[in-house]
């Protein structure tokens, strides 16, 4: 009995061929990994303004990979908050399973986060904090204790300048209103209040970028060259400040003169610390990917993750850092 091609085609598609023509995994073989329903994560990232930020993005991309069972939708806000609001709304429309947010500033996202909550999408905050009107607008936060970072820098200043009655400080701040800037600046302000001889003569924001850090340092130097300490709220602004100091032939670091304190302890920042150009560098760990994944796994299993989780951090002194310290670093 001759079976027509059409009938044969119908028989095959009924039993073996999926509509796309791929052979369906039969019941006996393990489910094909790519067929396992991947968890869709929408990640709104601050930008790409610094080495720290790029290391943070790398950590998230490496963790939320296809091979690990995820689909990552990453949106770079280019340090503009309205882009973060738009990204959160895009994720809601896309019905992602989780929203991860690295907020630019502490205020201004409540409305979008409330929409995410009403859509039933859990929000995890990483890195900087938000001052949400309603604590339930996010399920968990993981990041650094920025005030503690500032206190570590102040403790080093108190030890290093114990015999210096008067101390002139220039303060290069990060993005105003970000938790990193608020905490690190508060640490310095409290330190100056405890040490009457400390004077914060110059202060302005370099937006955590190298270009702006150089520009602000140039302005500082045009106003006052008698600076003992530059308290710089991240490595990239410190790199810009060093360019300005070199252009102005102002000595700094091991060669005497101005001492630079920095934050982040990125690889490039630690190389400058090893060289003695940065005198003290306070770590701010960017490897949040695995920590966020642990929170998602807990939620997937019906668990209740800690609302607030601080990362462990250390600091590096130019007087004691070694090449081995840098080689041992994961970023
Ligand atoms: C700190 C992070 C800051 C870094 C900067 O957790 O928010 O933003 O210190 C980065 O390098 O731009």
CSV table of C-alpha atoms and ligand atoms in Angstrom, one decimal:
chain,number,residue,atom,x,y,z
A,1,UNK,CA,0.0,0.0,0.0
A,2,UNK,CA,1.5,3.3,-1.2
A,3,UNK,CA,1.4,6.1,1.5
A,4,UNK,CA,1.4,9.6,0.0
A,5,UNK,CA,4.2,12.0,1.0
A,6,UNK,CA,1.5,14.3,2.6
A,7,UNK,CA,0.2,11.4,4.8
A,8,UNK,CA,3.8,10.4,5.6
A,9,UNK,CA,4.6,14.0,6.6
A,10,UNK,CA,1.6,14.2,8.8
A,11,UNK,CA,2.4,10.9,10.5
A,12,UNK,CA,6.1,12.0,11.1
A,13,UNK,CA,5.1,15.4,12.6
A,14,UNK,CA,2.5,13.7,14.8
A,15,UNK,CA,5.1,11.4,16.4
A,16,UNK,CA,8.7,12.7,16.0
A,17,UNK,CA,9.1,16.2,14.5
A,18,UNK,CA,8.4,19.3,16.4
A,19,UNK,CA,6.8,22.1,14.4
A,20,UNK,CA,10.2,23.6,14.0
A,21,UNK,CA,11.5,20.4,12.5
A,22,UNK,CA,13.8,19.7,15.5
A,23,UNK,CA,13.6,16.2,16.9
A,24,UNK,CA,11.7,16.4,20.2
A,25,UNK,CA,13.6,15.0,23.2
A,26,UNK,CA,11.8,11.7,24.0
A,27,UNK,CA,10.7,10.9,27.5
A,28,UNK,CA,13.6,8.6,28.2
A,29,UNK,CA,16.5,11.1,27.5
A,30,UNK,CA,17.3,13.9,30.0
A,31,UNK,CA,15.6,17.1,29.3
A,32,UNK,CA,17.8,19.2,27.0
A,33,UNK,CA,19.4,22.0,29.1
A,34,UNK,CA,18.3,24.6,26.6
A,35,UNK,CA,14.7,23.3,26.9
A,36,UNK,CA,14.8,23.9,30.8
A,37,UNK,CA,12.8,27.0,31.4
A,38,UNK,CA,15.4,29.7,31.9
A,39,UNK,CA,14.9,32.3,34.6
A,40,UNK,CA,14.6,35.8,33.1
A,41,UNK,CA,16.5,38.5,35.0
A,42,UNK,CA,16.1,42.2,34.0
A,43,UNK,CA,19.2,44.1,35.3
A,44,UNK,CA,19.2,47.9,35.4
A,45,UNK,CA,22.9,49.0,35.8
A,46,UNK,CA,24.1,52.5,36.7
A,47,UNK,CA,26.4,52.8,33.7
A,48,UNK,CA,30.0,52.1,32.8
A,49,UNK,CA,31.6,55.1,34.5
A,50,UNK,CA,34.4,53.3,36.3
A,51,UNK,CA,36.6,50.2,36.6
A,52,UNK,CA,34.5,49.2,39.6
A,53,UNK,CA,31.3,49.4,37.6
A,54,UNK,CA,32.7,47.4,34.6
A,55,UNK,CA,33.8,44.6,37.1
A,56,UNK,CA,30.3,44.7,38.6
A,57,UNK,CA,28.7,44.2,35.2
A,58,UNK,CA,31.1,41.4,34.3
A,59,UNK,CA,30.2,39.6,37.5
A,60,UNK,CA,26.5,39.8,36.7
A,61,UNK,CA,27.0,38.7,33.1
A,62,UNK,CA,29.1,35.7,34.1
A,63,UNK,CA,26.6,34.6,36.7
A,64,UNK,CA,23.4,35.1,34.8
A,65,UNK,CA,24.5,33.2,31.7
A,66,UNK,CA,22.5,30.9,29.4
A,67,UNK,CA,24.6,28.0,30.6
A,68,UNK,CA,23.6,28.7,34.2
A,69,UNK,CA,20.0,28.6,33.2
A,70,UNK,CA,19.3,32.4,32.9
A,71,UNK,CA,18.3,34.9,30.3
A,72,UNK,CA,19.8,38.3,31.3
A,73,UNK,CA,18.3,41.5,29.9
A,74,UNK,CA,20.9,44.2,30.9
A,75,UNK,CA,20.1,47.9,30.5
A,76,UNK,CA,22.9,50.5,31.0
A,77,UNK,CA,21.4,53.8,32.4
A,78,UNK,CA,24.4,55.9,31.5
A,79,UNK,CA,24.1,57.5,35.0
A,80,UNK,CA,20.7,58.9,34.1
A,81,UNK,CA,17.9,58.0,36.5
A,82,UNK,CA,15.1,58.4,34.0
A,83,UNK,CA,16.7,55.5,32.0
A,84,UNK,CA,16.4,53.3,35.1
A,85,UNK,CA,12.7,54.1,35.4
A,86,UNK,CA,12.3,53.2,31.7
A,87,UNK,CA,14.3,50.0,32.1
A,88,UNK,CA,12.1,48.9,35.1
A,89,UNK,CA,9.0,49.5,33.1
A,90,UNK,CA,10.4,47.6,30.1
A,91,UNK,CA,11.2,44.6,32.4
A,92,UNK,CA,7.6,44.7,33.7
A,93,UNK,CA,6.2,44.7,30.1
A,94,UNK,CA,8.6,41.8,29.3
A,95,UNK,CA,7.2,39.9,32.4
A,96,UNK,CA,10.7,39.0,33.6
A,97,UNK,CA,11.0,36.7,36.6
A,98,UNK,CA,13.2,39.1,38.6
A,99,UNK,CA,14.3,42.7,38.5
A,100,UNK,CA,17.8,43.5,39.7
A,101,UNK,CA,18.5,47.2,40.2
A,102,UNK,CA,21.8,49.0,40.9
A,103,UNK,CA,20.4,52.4,41.7
A,104,UNK,CA,22.1,55.6,40.7
A,105,UNK,CA,20.7,57.6,43.6
A,106,UNK,CA,18.8,56.7,46.7
A,107,UNK,CA,15.6,58.6,45.8
A,108,UNK,CA,13.3,58.7,42.8
A,109,UNK,CA,12.4,55.1,41.8
A,110,UNK,CA,9.5,54.4,44.2
A,111,UNK,CA,6.8,54.7,41.5
A,112,UNK,CA,8.4,52.3,39.1
A,113,UNK,CA,9.2,49.9,41.9
A,114,UNK,CA,5.6,50.0,43.1
A,115,UNK,CA,4.5,49.1,39.5
A,116,UNK,CA,7.0,46.1,39.6
A,117,UNK,CA,5.5,45.1,43.0
A,118,UNK,CA,1.9,45.3,41.6
A,119,UNK,CA,3.1,43.2,38.7
A,120,UNK,CA,4.3,40.6,41.2
A,121,UNK,CA,8.0,40.8,40.1
A,122,UNK,CA,10.5,40.6,43.0
A,123,UNK,CA,13.1,43.4,43.0
A,124,UNK,CA,16.6,42.8,44.3
A,125,UNK,CA,18.7,45.9,44.9
A,126,UNK,CA,22.5,45.7,44.5
A,127,UNK,CA,25.5,47.9,45.4
A,128,UNK,CA,23.9,51.3,46.4
A,129,UNK,CA,20.8,51.6,48.6
A,130,UNK,CA,17.5,53.3,48.0
A,131,UNK,CA,15.5,55.2,50.6
A,132,UNK,CA,12.1,53.6,49.6
A,133,UNK,CA,9.0,55.0,51.3
A,134,UNK,CA,7.8,51.4,51.5
A,135,UNK,CA,10.3,48.7,52.6
A,136,UNK,CA,8.4,46.1,50.6
A,137,UNK,CA,9.3,47.7,47.3
A,138,UNK,CA,12.3,45.3,47.3
A,139,UNK,CA,12.8,41.8,48.6
A,140,UNK,CA,16.6,42.0,49.3
A,141,UNK,CA,19.6,44.3,49.1
A,142,UNK,CA,23.3,43.3,48.9
A,143,UNK,CA,26.1,45.8,48.9
A,144,UNK,CA,28.8,47.7,50.8
A,145,UNK,CA,28.7,49.6,54.1
A,146,UNK,CA,29.9,52.9,52.7
A,147,UNK,CA,29.9,54.7,56.0
A,148,UNK,CA,32.2,52.0,57.3
A,149,UNK,CA,34.5,52.5,54.3
A,150,UNK,CA,34.7,56.2,55.1
A,151,UNK,CA,35.5,55.4,58.8
A,152,UNK,CA,38.4,53.2,57.7
A,153,UNK,CA,39.9,56.0,55.6
A,154,UNK,CA,39.5,58.4,58.6
A,155,UNK,CA,41.1,56.0,61.0
A,156,UNK,CA,44.1,55.8,58.6
A,157,UNK,CA,44.3,59.6,58.5
A,158,UNK,CA,44.2,59.9,62.3
A,159,UNK,CA,47.1,57.4,62.5
A,160,UNK,CA,49.1,58.8,59.7
A,161,UNK,CA,48.7,62.5,60.7
A,162,UNK,CA,48.6,62.0,64.5
A,163,UNK,CA,51.4,64.6,65.0
A,164,UNK,CA,50.1,67.1,62.4
A,165,UNK,CA,48.0,69.7,64.2
A,166,UNK,CA,46.4,71.3,61.1
A,167,UNK,CA,45.4,69.2,58.1
A,168,UNK,CA,44.1,70.7,54.8
A,169,UNK,CA,41.8,68.3,53.0
A,170,UNK,CA,40.5,68.4,49.4
A,171,UNK,CA,37.4,66.2,49.0
A,172,UNK,CA,36.6,64.7,45.5
A,173,UNK,CA,33.0,63.3,45.9
A,174,UNK,CA,31.3,60.7,43.9
A,175,UNK,CA,27.8,61.0,42.2
A,176,UNK,CA,25.8,63.2,44.6
A,177,UNK,CA,23.0,61.4,46.3
A,178,UNK,CA,24.4,57.9,45.7
A,179,UNK,CA,24.9,55.8,48.8
A,180,UNK,CA,28.6,55.5,48.0
A,181,UNK,CA,29.0,59.3,48.0
A,182,UNK,CA,26.7,59.8,51.0
A,183,UNK,CA,28.4,57.2,53.2
A,184,UNK,CA,32.0,58.0,52.3
A,185,UNK,CA,31.4,61.8,52.6
A,186,UNK,CA,29.6,61.3,56.0
A,187,UNK,CA,32.7,59.4,57.2
A,188,UNK,CA,35.0,62.3,56.4
A,189,UNK,CA,32.6,64.9,57.8
A,190,UNK,CA,32.4,63.0,61.1
A,191,UNK,CA,36.2,62.6,61.1
A,192,UNK,CA,36.7,66.3,60.6
A,193,UNK,CA,34.2,67.0,63.5
A,194,UNK,CA,36.3,64.7,65.8
A,195,UNK,CA,39.6,66.3,64.7
A,196,UNK,CA,39.4,70.1,65.1
A,197,UNK,CA,42.6,70.7,63.2
A,198,UNK,CA,41.2,69.1,60.1
A,199,UNK,CA,39.9,71.6,57.5
A,200,UNK,CA,37.9,70.4,54.4
A,201,UNK,CA,38.9,73.5,52.3
A,202,UNK,CA,37.7,72.2,48.9
A,203,UNK,CA,34.9,69.8,48.0
A,204,UNK,CA,33.1,69.0,44.7
A,205,UNK,CA,31.7,66.0,42.8
A,206,UNK,CA,33.8,64.3,40.1
A,207,UNK,CA,30.8,61.9,39.2
A,208,UNK,CA,33.1,58.9,39.8
A,209,UNK,CA,34.7,59.5,36.4
A,210,UNK,CA,38.4,60.1,35.5
A,211,UNK,CA,37.7,63.0,33.2
A,212,UNK,CA,35.6,64.9,35.8
A,213,UNK,CA,38.1,64.0,38.5
A,214,UNK,CA,40.9,65.7,36.6
A,215,UNK,CA,38.7,68.8,35.9
A,216,UNK,CA,37.8,69.3,39.6
A,217,UNK,CA,41.4,68.7,40.7
A,218,UNK,CA,42.6,71.3,38.3
A,219,UNK,CA,40.1,73.8,39.8
A,220,UNK,CA,41.1,72.8,43.3
A,221,UNK,CA,44.8,73.5,42.5
A,222,UNK,CA,43.9,76.9,40.9
A,223,UNK,CA,42.3,77.9,44.3
A,224,UNK,CA,44.7,76.4,46.8
A,225,UNK,CA,47.9,74.4,46.3
A,226,UNK,CA,48.4,73.9,50.0
A,227,UNK,CA,46.6,70.5,50.3
A,228,UNK,CA,47.8,67.8,52.6
A,229,UNK,CA,45.2,65.1,51.8
A,230,UNK,CA,43.0,64.4,48.7
A,231,UNK,CA,40.1,62.3,49.9
A,232,UNK,CA,38.9,60.8,46.6
A,233,UNK,CA,35.7,58.7,46.6
A,234,UNK,CA,36.8,56.2,43.9
A,235,UNK,CA,39.9,55.1,41.9
A,236,UNK,CA,38.9,56.6,38.6
A,237,UNK,CA,38.6,60.1,40.0
A,238,UNK,CA,42.0,59.5,41.7
A,239,UNK,CA,43.6,58.7,38.3
A,240,UNK,CA,42.2,62.0,36.9
A,241,UNK,CA,43.5,63.9,39.9
A,242,UNK,CA,46.9,62.4,39.5
A,243,UNK,CA,47.0,63.7,35.9
A,244,UNK,CA,46.1,67.2,37.1
A,245,UNK,CA,48.8,67.0,39.9
A,246,UNK,CA,51.5,65.9,37.4
A,247,UNK,CA,50.5,68.7,34.9
A,248,UNK,CA,50.8,71.2,37.8
A,249,UNK,CA,54.0,69.7,39.0
A,250,UNK,CA,52.6,69.2,42.5
A,251,UNK,CA,54.3,66.4,44.3
A,252,UNK,CA,52.2,63.6,45.8
A,253,UNK,CA,52.4,60.1,47.2
A,254,UNK,CA,55.8,58.5,48.1
A,255,UNK,CA,57.8,61.4,46.7
A,256,UNK,CA,56.4,63.5,49.5
A,257,UNK,CA,53.7,66.2,49.4
A,258,UNK,CA,50.0,65.5,49.1
A,259,UNK,CA,48.6,62.1,50.2
A,260,UNK,CA,45.8,60.5,48.1
A,261,UNK,CA,43.2,58.3,49.8
A,262,UNK,CA,41.0,56.4,47.3
A,263,UNK,CA,38.1,53.9,47.3
A,264,UNK,CA,37.2,50.7,45.3
A,265,UNK,CA,40.7,49.0,45.3
A,266,UNK,CA,40.3,48.0,41.7
A,267,UNK,CA,43.3,46.3,40.1
A,268,UNK,CA,44.4,49.6,38.5
A,269,UNK,CA,43.9,51.4,41.8
A,270,UNK,CA,46.0,48.8,43.7
A,271,UNK,CA,48.8,49.1,41.2
A,272,UNK,CA,48.8,52.8,41.9
A,273,UNK,CA,48.8,52.0,45.6
A,274,UNK,CA,51.7,49.6,45.2
A,275,UNK,CA,53.6,52.3,43.3
A,276,UNK,CA,53.0,54.7,46.3
A,277,UNK,CA,50.9,57.1,44.2
A,278,UNK,CA,47.8,56.3,46.2
A,279,UNK,CA,48.6,56.1,49.9
A,280,UNK,CA,45.5,54.2,51.2
A,281,UNK,CA,42.8,52.4,49.2
A,282,UNK,CA,39.6,51.2,50.7
A,283,UNK,CA,38.1,48.1,49.0
A,284,UNK,CA,34.5,48.1,47.7
A,285,UNK,CA,33.8,44.6,46.3
A,286,UNK,CA,31.9,44.6,43.0
A,287,UNK,CA,31.4,40.9,42.6
A,288,UNK,CA,27.7,40.9,43.4
A,289,UNK,CA,26.6,38.3,40.7
A,290,UNK,CA,27.0,35.2,42.9
A,291,UNK,CA,25.4,36.9,45.9
A,292,UNK,CA,22.3,38.0,43.8
A,293,UNK,CA,22.1,34.4,42.4
A,294,UNK,CA,22.0,33.0,45.9
A,295,UNK,CA,19.1,35.3,46.7
A,296,UNK,CA,17.2,34.2,43.5
A,297,UNK,CA,17.8,30.5,44.2
A,298,UNK,CA,16.5,31.0,47.7
A,299,UNK,CA,13.4,32.7,46.4
A,300,UNK,CA,12.9,30.0,43.7
A,301,UNK,CA,12.9,27.5,46.5
A,302,UNK,CA,10.2,29.4,48.4
A,303,UNK,CA,12.8,30.7,50.9
A,304,UNK,CA,13.0,34.2,52.5
A,305,UNK,CA,16.4,35.8,52.0
A,306,UNK,CA,17.9,38.3,54.4
A,307,UNK,CA,16.6,41.7,53.6
A,308,UNK,CA,20.0,43.4,54.0
A,309,UNK,CA,23.4,41.7,53.4
A,310,UNK,CA,26.7,43.6,53.6
A,311,UNK,CA,29.8,42.3,51.7
A,312,UNK,CA,33.1,41.9,53.6
A,313,UNK,CA,35.7,44.4,52.7
A,314,UNK,CA,39.3,45.4,53.5
A,315,UNK,CA,41.7,48.2,52.8
A,316,UNK,CA,45.3,48.5,51.4
A,317,UNK,CA,48.1,50.7,52.7
A,318,UNK,CA,50.9,51.7,50.3
A,319,UNK,CA,53.4,51.1,53.2
A,320,UNK,CA,52.5,47.4,53.4
A,321,UNK,CA,50.8,46.3,50.2
A,322,UNK,CA,52.6,43.6,48.1
A,323,UNK,CA,52.4,42.4,44.5
A,324,UNK,CA,51.1,39.1,45.9
A,325,UNK,CA,48.1,41.0,47.4
A,326,UNK,CA,47.2,42.2,43.9
A,327,UNK,CA,47.8,38.9,42.1
A,328,UNK,CA,45.4,37.2,44.6
A,329,UNK,CA,42.5,39.5,43.6
A,330,UNK,CA,39.6,38.3,41.6
A,331,UNK,CA,39.1,41.7,39.9
B,1,LIG,C1,30.3,51.6,45.0
B,1,LIG,C2,29.8,52.0,43.7
B,1,LIG,C3,30.6,53.2,43.2
B,1,LIG,C4,32.1,52.9,43.1
B,1,LIG,C5,32.4,53.8,41.9
B,1,LIG,O1,29.6,50.5,45.5
B,1,LIG,O2,28.4,52.4,43.7
B,1,LIG,O3,30.1,53.5,41.9
B,1,LIG,O4,32.8,53.3,44.2
B,1,LIG,C6,31.2,53.4,41.0
B,1,LIG,O5,33.6,53.4,41.2
B,1,LIG,O6,31.1,54.3,39.9
